[in-house]
Amino acid sequence: MRFWICATCGVEHADRPRVCAICADERQWVPVDGQLWTTLDDLAAAGAGVAFAPLEPGLWGLTVEPAVVGIGQQAKLLVTPDGALLWDPPAFVDDAAVARVRELAGPAGVVAVVASHPHMFGVQVEWARRLRPGAGRALPVLVARADLDWVARPGEEIVDWEGEREVLPGVTLTQPGGHFPGSAVAHWAGGAGGRGVLLSGDTIFANPDRVSVSFMRSYPNRIPLSGRVAERVAAHVGRFSFERLYNNFDGVIPRDARDVVIRSARRHREWTEGAHDHLT
């Protein structure tokens, strides 16, 4: 089935509208030259492929290379003995990428495809269809109920959810909101040698200094969340133990990530409420 991919955000569309609604929103952008569309065939002709990089035992980063679609985001493949989770799915898929995911996922296979928020939908339905576990069985694409209206390519694979969901033993999806009302994170209790890992998308964004994080409505357009929302998000994920945090690019907080999140939320509130105006 032919479908369209927004070249800027990498999200699949059943039809080709005049403009991608995700990019036209204040959190994203439409290129100065106008809306651009592409297809899997076009991307394959441009040499696109999916590169796999080991991040830690049980966790792989997936990027589209060369960077011919999307904003350079890095998907994650989280592999456990009970199955694998494809998180923030890439904006491109081909037979080689599917074969590699199947190999890494092992006999239990991929149990779900999940994006942290609409910017990271990628070609989620296409990934689910190609990773389908068997005839008559759809691989679920879990989409936050609050963000369901952003889905531009419907399919039987789409399953809405809200609140909290254990998608695999020791792997919990939860929705702190913030960046989008349904923005989600994935907590992996067995990550970081059993000290816990948080896959945060850009609900909580690991900063380049590796000792702080950001809380934003829009990263490219520099729209901050309020201090109250930042602390709400931090408190929500602070219920879990996690040593390490990965965002939706190659950013990582390598240690003490839970404390970093809570401390950064406090700093965010102080700055947005004017506590440090004397420094400006």
Tab-separated table of C-alpha atoms in Angstrom:
chain	number	residue	atom	x	y	z
A	1	MET	CA	0.000	0.000	0.000
A	2	ARG	CA	1.390	3.381	-0.993
A	3	PHE	CA	1.659	6.018	1.708
A	4	TRP	CA	3.448	9.324	2.167
A	5	ILE	CA	6.133	10.409	4.613
A	6	CYS	CA	6.689	14.000	5.714
A	7	ALA	CA	10.330	14.642	4.863
A	8	THR	CA	10.731	17.011	7.829
A	9	CYS	CA	9.306	15.073	10.763
A	10	GLY	CA	9.341	11.603	9.168
A	11	VAL	CA	5.734	10.757	10.091
A	12	GLU	CA	3.726	8.493	7.767
A	13	HIS	CA	0.475	9.705	6.187
A	14	ALA	CA	-2.232	7.722	4.408
A	15	ASP	CA	-2.863	10.732	2.137
A	16	ARG	CA	-0.774	13.700	1.075
A	17	PRO	CA	-2.343	16.872	2.528
A	18	ARG	CA	-1.166	20.356	1.620
A	19	VAL	CA	0.869	20.501	4.807
A	20	CYS	CA	1.793	18.084	7.573
A	21	ALA	CA	-0.316	19.020	10.606
A	22	ILE	CA	2.436	17.927	12.988
A	23	CYS	CA	4.943	20.291	11.358
A	24	ALA	CA	2.421	23.156	11.119
A	25	ASP	CA	1.903	23.023	14.907
A	26	GLU	CA	3.814	25.539	17.047
A	27	ARG	CA	6.042	22.776	18.408
A	28	GLN	CA	7.545	21.971	15.004
A	29	TRP	CA	8.147	23.816	11.714
A	30	VAL	CA	7.460	23.710	7.984
A	31	PRO	CA	10.629	24.309	5.926
A	32	VAL	CA	11.063	27.736	4.389
A	33	ASP	CA	10.848	26.121	0.945
A	34	GLY	CA	7.491	24.560	1.814
A	35	GLN	CA	6.119	21.138	2.612
A	36	LEU	CA	8.104	18.196	1.240
A	37	TRP	CA	6.845	14.636	0.893
A	38	THR	CA	8.696	11.407	0.205
A	39	THR	CA	8.090	7.657	0.058
A	40	LEU	CA	9.970	4.559	1.118
A	41	ASP	CA	10.928	3.961	-2.511
A	42	ASP	CA	12.291	7.499	-2.849
A	43	LEU	CA	14.280	7.115	0.362
A	44	ALA	CA	15.662	3.739	-0.704
A	45	ALA	CA	16.710	5.290	-4.010
A	46	ALA	CA	18.540	7.982	-2.025
A	47	GLY	CA	20.511	5.267	-0.243
A	48	ALA	CA	18.627	5.292	3.052
A	49	GLY	CA	19.135	2.501	5.531
A	50	VAL	CA	18.816	1.903	9.254
A	51	ALA	CA	22.037	1.859	11.280
A	52	PHE	CA	22.191	-0.020	14.597
A	53	ALA	CA	24.422	1.017	17.483
A	54	PRO	CA	24.748	-0.824	20.817
A	55	LEU	CA	24.014	1.516	23.736
A	56	GLU	CA	24.217	-0.987	26.593
A	57	PRO	CA	23.362	-4.670	27.031
A	58	GLY	CA	19.783	-5.106	25.829
A	59	LEU	CA	19.470	-1.662	24.248
A	60	TRP	CA	20.181	-0.554	20.678
A	61	GLY	CA	19.943	2.832	18.981
A	62	LEU	CA	18.521	2.967	15.446
A	63	THR	CA	19.079	5.894	13.087
A	64	VAL	CA	18.272	6.525	9.439
A	65	GLU	CA	21.523	6.988	7.524
A	66	PRO	CA	22.185	9.031	5.536
A	67	ALA	CA	19.913	11.597	7.228
A	68	VAL	CA	17.480	12.026	4.329
A	69	VAL	CA	14.253	12.060	6.362
A	70	GLY	CA	13.179	13.268	9.797
A	71	ILE	CA	15.094	15.405	12.263
A	72	GLY	CA	17.904	12.973	13.002
A	73	GLN	CA	16.090	11.190	15.823
A	74	GLN	CA	17.361	7.921	17.281
A	75	ALA	CA	14.918	5.089	17.861
A	76	LYS	CA	15.533	2.492	20.565
A	77	LEU	CA	15.171	-1.265	20.474
A	78	LEU	CA	14.858	-2.609	24.014
A	79	VAL	CA	15.416	-6.366	24.181
A	80	THR	CA	14.458	-8.582	27.116
A	81	PRO	CA	14.163	-12.392	27.440
A	82	ASP	CA	10.376	-11.978	27.159
A	83	GLY	CA	10.384	-9.894	23.992
A	84	ALA	CA	11.426	-6.543	22.592
A	85	LEU	CA	9.982	-3.043	22.415
A	86	LEU	CA	10.533	-0.773	19.388
A	87	TRP	CA	10.505	2.732	20.877
A	88	ASP	CA	10.215	5.945	18.816
A	89	PRO	CA	10.244	3.964	15.537
A	90	PRO	CA	12.440	5.183	12.654
A	91	ALA	CA	11.063	7.124	9.684
A	92	PHE	CA	12.345	4.458	7.284
A	93	VAL	CA	12.125	0.678	7.114
A	94	ASP	CA	13.365	-1.929	4.661
A	95	ASP	CA	13.858	-5.684	4.618
A	96	ALA	CA	17.395	-5.433	5.979
A	97	ALA	CA	16.274	-3.379	8.975
A	98	VAL	CA	13.401	-5.763	9.721
A	99	ALA	CA	15.734	-8.748	9.533
A	100	ARG	CA	18.184	-7.100	11.936
A	101	VAL	CA	15.437	-6.204	14.423
A	102	ARG	CA	14.132	-9.768	14.311
A	103	GLU	CA	17.639	-11.096	14.894
A	104	LEU	CA	18.249	-8.830	17.884
A	105	ALA	CA	14.766	-9.359	19.354
A	106	GLY	CA	15.282	-13.116	19.509
A	107	PRO	CA	12.640	-15.861	19.571
A	108	ALA	CA	10.078	-13.812	21.512
A	109	GLY	CA	10.130	-11.076	18.866
A	110	VAL	CA	8.909	-7.506	19.098
A	111	VAL	CA	5.771	-7.225	21.244
A	112	ALA	CA	4.851	-3.597	20.528
A	113	VAL	CA	5.795	-0.438	18.667
A	114	VAL	CA	5.477	2.713	20.770
A	115	ALA	CA	6.301	6.363	20.171
A	116	SER	CA	6.915	8.749	23.049
A	117	HIS	CA	4.826	11.443	21.291
A	118	PRO	CA	3.528	12.359	17.796
A	119	HIS	CA	6.821	13.840	16.549
A	120	MET	CA	8.278	10.336	16.900
A	121	PHE	CA	5.513	8.328	15.178
A	122	GLY	CA	7.833	7.708	12.224
A	123	VAL	CA	6.508	4.935	9.985
A	124	GLN	CA	5.086	3.118	12.988
A	125	VAL	CA	2.284	1.289	11.181
A	126	GLU	CA	4.672	0.116	8.472
A	127	TRP	CA	7.131	-1.215	11.072
A	128	ALA	CA	4.293	-3.084	12.795
A	129	ARG	CA	3.081	-4.620	9.542
A	130	ARG	CA	6.537	-5.801	8.544
A	131	LEU	CA	7.246	-7.180	12.026
A	132	ARG	CA	3.852	-8.879	12.219
A	133	PRO	CA	4.230	-12.017	14.345
A	134	GLY	CA	2.046	-14.228	12.172
A	135	ALA	CA	-1.000	-14.522	9.960
A	136	GLY	CA	-4.082	-13.047	11.550
A	137	ARG	CA	-2.139	-11.354	14.346
A	138	ALA	CA	-1.483	-7.629	14.339
A	139	LEU	CA	1.503	-6.203	16.172
A	140	PRO	CA	0.130	-3.372	18.339
A	141	VAL	CA	1.177	0.223	17.790
A	142	LEU	CA	0.417	1.824	21.151
A	143	VAL	CA	-0.660	5.476	20.872
A	144	ALA	CA	-1.521	7.689	23.834
A	145	ARG	CA	-5.267	8.290	23.848
A	146	ALA	CA	-4.737	12.008	24.431
A	147	ASP	CA	-2.679	12.242	21.219
A	148	LEU	CA	-4.698	9.883	19.022
A	149	ASP	CA	-5.921	12.693	16.745
A	150	TRP	CA	-2.349	13.172	15.467
A	151	VAL	CA	-2.292	9.730	13.829
A	152	ALA	CA	-2.244	10.365	10.061
A	153	ARG	CA	-2.137	6.741	8.909
A	154	PRO	CA	-4.814	4.659	10.637
A	155	GLY	CA	-4.670	0.896	10.803
A	156	GLU	CA	-5.854	-2.084	12.793
A	157	GLU	CA	-2.473	-1.995	14.531
A	158	ILE	CA	-3.289	1.266	16.351
A	159	VAL	CA	-4.245	0.630	19.985
A	160	ASP	CA	-4.894	3.578	22.266
A	161	TRP	CA	-3.793	3.561	25.898
A	162	GLU	CA	-3.569	5.903	28.853
A	163	GLY	CA	-2.138	5.979	32.341
A	164	GLU	CA	0.339	3.183	32.848
A	165	ARG	CA	0.985	-0.098	31.073
A	166	GLU	CA	3.490	-2.901	31.640
A	167	VAL	CA	4.320	-3.783	28.058
A	168	LEU	CA	6.898	-6.407	29.092
A	169	PRO	CA	7.913	-7.773	32.504
A	170	GLY	CA	9.948	-4.970	34.058
A	171	VAL	CA	9.194	-2.515	31.215
A	172	THR	CA	6.535	0.052	32.094
A	173	LEU	CA	5.039	2.739	29.871
A	174	THR	CA	3.689	5.786	31.650
A	175	GLN	CA	2.397	9.212	30.588
A	176	PRO	CA	3.745	12.232	32.481
A	177	GLY	CA	2.542	14.551	29.687
A	178	GLY	CA	4.135	17.950	29.243
A	179	HIS	CA	5.544	18.196	25.711
A	180	PHE	CA	2.232	16.681	24.481
A	181	PRO	CA	-0.700	15.800	26.763
A	182	GLY	CA	0.000	12.114	26.174
A	183	SER	CA	3.803	12.301	26.151
A	184	ALA	CA	5.111	8.982	27.406
A	185	VAL	CA	8.302	7.483	28.784
A	186	ALA	CA	9.396	3.869	29.148
A	187	HIS	CA	10.950	2.644	32.385
A	188	TRP	CA	13.160	-0.436	32.125
A	189	ALA	CA	13.849	-1.835	35.576
A	190	GLY	CA	16.554	-4.201	34.309
A	191	GLY	CA	18.573	-1.554	32.488
A	192	ALA	CA	21.894	-0.118	33.686
A	193	GLY	CA	22.784	-3.419	35.317
A	194	GLY	CA	19.532	-3.529	37.275
A	195	ARG	CA	19.688	0.099	38.447
A	196	GLY	CA	17.052	1.170	35.937
A	197	VAL	CA	16.855	3.090	32.661
A	198	LEU	CA	14.354	5.705	31.507
A	199	LEU	CA	13.674	6.143	27.789
A	200	SER	CA	12.334	9.680	27.843
A	201	GLY	CA	11.935	10.779	24.219
A	202	ASP	CA	11.952	14.537	24.586
A	203	THR	CA	9.373	14.525	27.350
A	204	ILE	CA	12.543	14.935	29.421
A	205	PHE	CA	15.499	15.894	27.251
A	206	ALA	CA	19.050	14.992	28.213
A	207	ASN	CA	21.191	18.114	27.823
A	208	PRO	CA	24.683	18.158	26.264
A	209	ASP	CA	26.318	18.680	29.676
A	210	ARG	CA	25.092	15.185	30.649
A	211	VAL	CA	24.205	16.398	34.162
A	212	SER	CA	20.931	18.234	33.471
A	213	VAL	CA	17.708	17.866	31.483
A	214	SER	CA	15.175	20.199	29.857
A	215	PHE	CA	11.374	20.413	29.867
A	216	MET	CA	9.977	22.161	26.793
A	217	ARG	CA	6.740	22.503	24.858
A	218	SER	CA	8.804	23.197	21.738
A	219	TYR	CA	12.518	22.581	21.450
A	220	PRO	CA	13.105	24.108	17.986
A	221	ASN	CA	10.879	27.117	18.703
A	222	ARG	CA	12.121	27.563	22.294
A	223	ILE	CA	8.768	27.447	24.108
A	224	PRO	CA	9.303	26.341	27.719
A	225	LEU	CA	6.857	24.493	29.903
A	226	SER	CA	5.902	26.160	33.159
A	227	GLY	CA	7.884	25.386	36.275
A	228	ARG	CA	4.819	23.739	37.768
A	229	VAL	CA	4.516	21.325	34.823
A	230	ALA	CA	8.261	20.580	34.867
A	231	GLU	CA	8.056	19.593	38.520
A	232	ARG	CA	4.892	17.562	37.847
A	233	VAL	CA	6.683	15.598	35.117
A	234	ALA	CA	9.708	15.063	37.358
A	235	ALA	CA	7.551	13.871	40.254
A	236	HIS	CA	5.702	11.482	37.942
A	237	VAL	CA	8.862	9.711	36.773
A	238	GLY	CA	10.499	10.089	40.188
A	239	ARG	CA	8.281	7.246	41.393
A	240	PHE	CA	10.671	4.933	39.538
A	241	SER	CA	14.307	4.153	40.196
A	242	PHE	CA	16.612	4.818	37.242
A	243	GLU	CA	20.337	5.335	37.029
A	244	ARG	CA	20.422	6.273	33.355
A	245	LEU	CA	18.244	8.272	30.944
A	246	TYR	CA	18.230	8.296	27.132
A	247	ASN	CA	16.459	10.939	25.054
A	248	ASN	CA	15.252	10.529	21.469
A	249	PHE	CA	18.571	11.494	19.902
A	250	ASP	CA	21.950	10.342	21.210
A	251	GLY	CA	21.676	12.272	24.475
A	252	VAL	CA	22.189	10.393	27.703
A	253	ILE	CA	22.397	11.091	31.422
A	254	PRO	CA	24.822	8.298	32.317
A	255	ARG	CA	24.450	8.273	36.096
A	256	ASP	CA	22.219	9.530	38.929
A	257	ALA	CA	19.560	10.300	36.291
A	258	ARG	CA	16.600	10.322	38.676
A	259	ASP	CA	18.255	12.934	40.892
A	260	VAL	CA	19.287	14.907	37.805
A	261	VAL	CA	15.656	15.049	36.622
A	262	ILE	CA	14.341	16.245	39.983
A	263	ARG	CA	17.124	18.788	40.403
A	264	SER	CA	16.689	20.101	36.864
A	265	ALA	CA	12.932	20.537	37.339
A	266	ARG	CA	13.611	22.615	40.442
A	267	ARG	CA	16.073	24.769	38.513
A	268	HIS	CA	13.570	25.165	35.664
A	269	ARG	CA	10.883	26.372	38.071
A	270	GLU	CA	13.233	28.825	39.748
A	271	TRP	CA	14.258	30.403	36.440
A	272	THR	CA	10.736	30.570	34.992
A	273	GLU	CA	9.432	32.129	38.221
A	274	GLY	CA	12.166	34.792	38.317
A	275	ALA	CA	14.214	33.554	41.243
A	276	HIS	CA	17.431	34.270	39.353
A	277	ASP	CA	16.475	37.471	37.549
A	278	HIS	CA	19.305	39.270	39.361
A	279	LEU	CA	21.722	37.262	37.191
A	280	THR	CA	20.251	38.605	33.960
